[in-house]
Each structure stands twice: as structure tokens, then as C-alpha cells.
Amino acid sequence: MQKLFKKILTLIFSPFIYLIKLSTGGLKPMEHNPTPKYVDPKLKRFVDDFITMAEKFDVPIDLSRFTISVGETGHPDNVFAVSIGRQVIFRPQTLNNPVDNIRWIMFHELGHGVLGLPHRSDKEAIMNNGGVVTNPIITEWDMENNDDRLVELFN
């Protein structure tokens, strides 16, 4: 219970601490380090897509301490993947989904872990809170043409 409380406090106050450090000059800009500590080969293409889009939008990301793997999440069956700290875990069954859905799930989870984004209630947003998602895919066409959902994610 104490660990959960600490995680909740961290999630709530981290953005404020970041802004204070940034405004007082006590924070250096993030270095762009797009190489993960570990990425499962089955997920590499989706991580590469995320890196490509971050670079396209000139958003520095640091994946150097991230582990991106396939395994059991300990969550209900309707949870495809989770982002916990610097770890993203995809349930093995998730890989049975179409490629464009897996890409959407990867962008969602890395949106939490790397970009620090919370859930949103907008049914079109990549960071949708898991309710009814209007369009849970990201296609190569979307990536090439700066789909609005990607612009929102990386801005």
C-alpha cells in the first residue's frame, strides 16, 4: 500500500517538479538517446516507428533505460500492454492483433513511459483511457502524413 501511495504521489508531483527545475535553470535539456536498454525483437519495428516519429517532430527521447518486452502483465485479459516505470510489457496475445493496432498500443504505452503523458477521454486520442477508441490504429500512411493524433502525441 505504501509503494502504491508513493507511486501516486510521484505521478502527481513529477510534472510540477520538472517545471520548477526547468524554470530555474536547474534542468538540462533531455539528450536524444533512442536506443532502448532492451527491446524484444517482435516489438522492435514498432519501437523504431515511435523513434522515427519522435525524430520527425524533433522531440528528444531517452529510451536508454527502457526495457520493452513480451510477457504476462498481471492485469486483466482486456489489458493489451502496460507501462510501469521504465518497462513496457506486451501480453503475448497482443501480438495476434493487426500490425496497425500493435503500433497504436506501442505509441500509447511509450506515450506514458517516455513522454510522460496521462490518459485522455478523447476517443480519437492515442492516449485514450481505454474506453471506446474510435480509431485504434496507426498506419504507415498516418505516419507519412502527420495524422492529427500523432501531432498531438508529439507536441
mmCIF file of C-alpha atoms in Angstrom:
data_model
loop_
_atom_site.group_PDB
_atom_site.id
_atom_site.type_symbol
_atom_site.label_atom_id
_atom_site.label_comp_id
_atom_site.label_asym_id
_atom_site.label_seq_id
_atom_site.Cartn_x
_atom_site.Cartn_y
_atom_site.Cartn_z
ATOM 1 C CA MET A 1 0.000 0.000 0.000
ATOM 2 C CA GLN A 2 2.853 2.343 0.848
ATOM 3 C CA LYS A 3 4.524 1.698 -2.541
ATOM 4 C CA LEU A 4 1.253 2.460 -4.325
ATOM 5 C CA PHE A 5 0.874 5.709 -2.381
ATOM 6 C CA LYS A 6 4.455 6.681 -3.263
ATOM 7 C CA LYS A 7 3.816 5.957 -6.971
ATOM 8 C CA ILE A 8 0.657 8.055 -6.920
ATOM 9 C CA LEU A 9 2.465 10.984 -5.282
ATOM 10 C CA THR A 10 5.288 10.678 -7.808
ATOM 11 C CA LEU A 11 2.839 10.725 -10.715
ATOM 12 C CA ILE A 12 1.057 13.754 -9.311
ATOM 13 C CA PHE A 13 4.073 15.873 -8.372
ATOM 14 C CA SER A 14 6.677 14.899 -11.012
ATOM 15 C CA PRO A 15 5.389 17.345 -13.656
ATOM 16 C CA PHE A 16 5.459 20.216 -11.161
ATOM 17 C CA ILE A 17 8.997 19.401 -10.033
ATOM 18 C CA TYR A 18 10.074 19.228 -13.675
ATOM 19 C CA LEU A 19 8.576 22.666 -14.398
ATOM 20 C CA ILE A 20 10.231 24.208 -11.338
ATOM 21 C CA LYS A 21 13.626 22.787 -12.298
ATOM 22 C CA LEU A 22 13.170 23.888 -15.896
ATOM 23 C CA SER A 23 12.141 27.438 -14.961
ATOM 24 C CA THR A 24 15.046 27.883 -12.529
ATOM 25 C CA GLY A 25 17.650 26.599 -14.957
ATOM 26 C CA GLY A 26 18.306 23.521 -12.848
ATOM 27 C CA LEU A 27 17.353 21.077 -15.556
ATOM 28 C CA LYS A 28 19.338 20.251 -18.649
ATOM 29 C CA PRO A 29 17.506 19.514 -21.896
ATOM 30 C CA MET A 30 16.969 15.822 -22.463
ATOM 31 C CA GLU A 31 19.572 14.190 -24.636
ATOM 32 C CA HIS A 32 18.224 12.237 -27.562
ATOM 33 C CA ASN A 33 19.102 8.608 -26.867
ATOM 34 C CA PRO A 34 16.752 6.435 -28.918
ATOM 35 C CA THR A 35 18.399 3.081 -28.190
ATOM 36 C CA PRO A 36 16.448 1.030 -25.620
ATOM 37 C CA LYS A 37 18.216 -0.995 -22.950
ATOM 38 C CA TYR A 38 16.326 -3.992 -24.323
ATOM 39 C CA VAL A 39 13.579 -4.455 -26.888
ATOM 40 C CA ASP A 40 12.035 -7.783 -27.790
ATOM 41 C CA PRO A 41 12.714 -8.494 -31.483
ATOM 42 C CA LYS A 42 8.964 -8.987 -32.045
ATOM 43 C CA LEU A 43 8.373 -5.380 -30.946
ATOM 44 C CA LYS A 44 11.410 -3.674 -32.489
ATOM 45 C CA ARG A 45 9.656 -2.426 -35.635
ATOM 46 C CA PHE A 46 7.027 -0.630 -33.510
ATOM 47 C CA VAL A 47 9.653 0.972 -31.274
ATOM 48 C CA ASP A 48 11.520 2.038 -34.424
ATOM 49 C CA ASP A 49 8.298 3.639 -35.706
ATOM 50 C CA PHE A 50 7.953 5.582 -32.440
ATOM 51 C CA ILE A 51 11.576 6.754 -32.681
ATOM 52 C CA THR A 52 11.053 7.796 -36.318
ATOM 53 C CA MET A 53 8.036 9.894 -35.389
ATOM 54 C CA ALA A 54 9.771 11.493 -32.380
ATOM 55 C CA GLU A 55 12.645 12.484 -34.655
ATOM 56 C CA LYS A 56 10.237 13.724 -37.333
ATOM 57 C CA PHE A 57 8.613 16.034 -34.758
ATOM 58 C CA ASP A 58 12.016 16.971 -33.300
ATOM 59 C CA VAL A 59 11.152 15.529 -29.880
ATOM 60 C CA PRO A 60 14.177 14.207 -27.972
ATOM 61 C CA ILE A 61 13.518 10.882 -26.283
ATOM 62 C CA ASP A 62 15.636 8.799 -23.949
ATOM 63 C CA LEU A 63 14.988 5.088 -24.215
ATOM 64 C CA SER A 64 18.387 4.083 -22.799
ATOM 65 C CA ARG A 65 16.920 2.711 -19.566
ATOM 66 C CA PHE A 66 13.771 1.206 -21.074
ATOM 67 C CA THR A 67 13.032 -2.483 -21.323
ATOM 68 C CA ILE A 68 10.331 -3.333 -23.860
ATOM 69 C CA SER A 69 9.312 -6.956 -23.686
ATOM 70 C CA VAL A 70 6.638 -9.593 -24.180
ATOM 71 C CA GLY A 71 5.314 -11.296 -21.059
ATOM 72 C CA GLU A 72 2.461 -11.536 -18.626
ATOM 73 C CA THR A 73 1.372 -8.224 -17.145
ATOM 74 C CA GLY A 74 -0.609 -9.415 -14.158
ATOM 75 C CA HIS A 75 -3.527 -7.305 -15.398
ATOM 76 C CA PRO A 76 -6.957 -8.415 -16.684
ATOM 77 C CA ASP A 77 -7.171 -10.005 -20.128
ATOM 78 C CA ASN A 78 -8.541 -6.811 -21.712
ATOM 79 C CA VAL A 79 -5.254 -5.004 -20.957
ATOM 80 C CA PHE A 80 -3.028 -5.448 -24.013
ATOM 81 C CA ALA A 81 0.147 -3.927 -22.551
ATOM 82 C CA VAL A 82 1.356 -1.885 -19.604
ATOM 83 C CA SER A 83 3.937 0.801 -18.974
ATOM 84 C CA ILE A 84 5.379 0.667 -15.477
ATOM 85 C CA GLY A 85 8.296 2.971 -14.792
ATOM 86 C CA ARG A 86 10.865 2.248 -17.464
ATOM 87 C CA GLN A 87 9.336 -1.025 -18.502
ATOM 88 C CA VAL A 88 6.765 -1.719 -21.212
ATOM 89 C CA ILE A 89 5.287 -5.203 -21.261
ATOM 90 C CA PHE A 90 3.082 -6.563 -24.037
ATOM 91 C CA ARG A 91 0.954 -9.609 -23.344
ATOM 92 C CA PRO A 92 1.838 -12.417 -25.800
ATOM 93 C CA GLN A 93 -1.760 -12.476 -27.102
ATOM 94 C CA THR A 94 -1.471 -8.824 -28.085
ATOM 95 C CA LEU A 95 0.906 -9.811 -30.877
ATOM 96 C CA ASN A 96 -2.006 -11.622 -32.587
ATOM 97 C CA ASN A 97 -3.553 -8.227 -33.407
ATOM 98 C CA PRO A 98 -3.073 -6.496 -36.769
ATOM 99 C CA VAL A 99 0.194 -4.580 -37.171
ATOM 100 C CA ASP A 100 -1.522 -1.170 -37.152
ATOM 101 C CA ASN A 101 -3.182 -1.970 -33.799
ATOM 102 C CA ILE A 102 0.100 -3.103 -32.246
ATOM 103 C CA ARG A 103 1.739 0.125 -33.416
ATOM 104 C CA TRP A 104 -1.080 2.129 -31.766
ATOM 105 C CA ILE A 105 -0.627 0.211 -28.487
ATOM 106 C CA MET A 106 3.155 0.771 -28.573
ATOM 107 C CA PHE A 107 2.728 4.509 -29.167
ATOM 108 C CA HIS A 108 0.198 4.637 -26.317
ATOM 109 C CA GLU A 109 2.469 2.847 -23.838
ATOM 110 C CA LEU A 110 5.588 4.802 -24.828
ATOM 111 C CA GLY A 111 3.460 7.954 -24.590
ATOM 112 C CA HIS A 112 3.141 7.117 -20.887
ATOM 113 C CA GLY A 113 6.650 5.875 -20.214
ATOM 114 C CA VAL A 114 8.784 8.108 -22.431
ATOM 115 C CA LEU A 115 6.704 11.235 -22.967
ATOM 116 C CA GLY A 116 5.061 11.200 -19.520
ATOM 117 C CA LEU A 117 1.565 11.596 -20.904
ATOM 118 C CA PRO A 118 -1.570 10.725 -18.908
ATOM 119 C CA HIS A 119 -4.764 9.175 -20.247
ATOM 120 C CA ARG A 120 -7.298 11.340 -22.053
ATOM 121 C CA SER A 121 -11.030 10.960 -22.500
ATOM 122 C CA ASP A 122 -10.950 11.964 -26.186
ATOM 123 C CA LYS A 123 -11.993 8.877 -28.165
ATOM 124 C CA GLU A 124 -9.709 9.887 -31.053
ATOM 125 C CA ALA A 125 -6.561 10.361 -28.946
ATOM 126 C CA ILE A 126 -3.757 7.834 -28.845
ATOM 127 C CA MET A 127 -3.682 8.404 -25.074
ATOM 128 C CA ASN A 128 -7.347 7.403 -24.754
ATOM 129 C CA ASN A 129 -8.070 5.919 -21.339
ATOM 130 C CA GLY A 130 -9.005 2.504 -22.689
ATOM 131 C CA GLY A 131 -12.697 3.079 -23.166
ATOM 132 C CA VAL A 132 -14.192 3.011 -26.632
ATOM 133 C CA VAL A 133 -11.481 4.020 -29.056
ATOM 134 C CA THR A 134 -12.735 5.355 -32.367
ATOM 135 C CA ASN A 135 -9.668 4.532 -34.441
ATOM 136 C CA PRO A 136 -7.125 2.340 -32.571
ATOM 137 C CA ILE A 137 -4.677 2.074 -35.451
ATOM 138 C CA ILE A 138 -1.678 3.980 -36.712
ATOM 139 C CA THR A 139 -0.867 3.172 -40.309
ATOM 140 C CA GLU A 140 2.253 3.940 -42.307
ATOM 141 C CA TRP A 141 0.113 6.458 -44.212
ATOM 142 C CA ASP A 142 -0.732 8.184 -40.905
ATOM 143 C CA MET A 143 2.963 8.410 -40.102
ATOM 144 C CA GLU A 144 3.914 9.777 -43.509
ATOM 145 C CA ASN A 145 1.136 12.371 -43.485
ATOM 146 C CA ASN A 146 1.362 13.638 -39.894
ATOM 147 C CA ASP A 147 -2.011 12.357 -38.740
ATOM 148 C CA ASP A 148 -3.565 14.750 -36.163
ATOM 149 C CA ARG A 149 -3.292 12.114 -33.424
ATOM 150 C CA LEU A 150 0.464 11.928 -33.941
ATOM 151 C CA VAL A 151 0.825 15.697 -33.985
ATOM 152 C CA GLU A 152 -0.991 15.788 -30.637
ATOM 153 C CA LEU A 153 1.124 12.979 -29.167
ATOM 154 C CA PHE A 154 4.453 14.567 -30.047
ATOM 155 C CA ASN A 155 3.608 18.208 -29.280
#
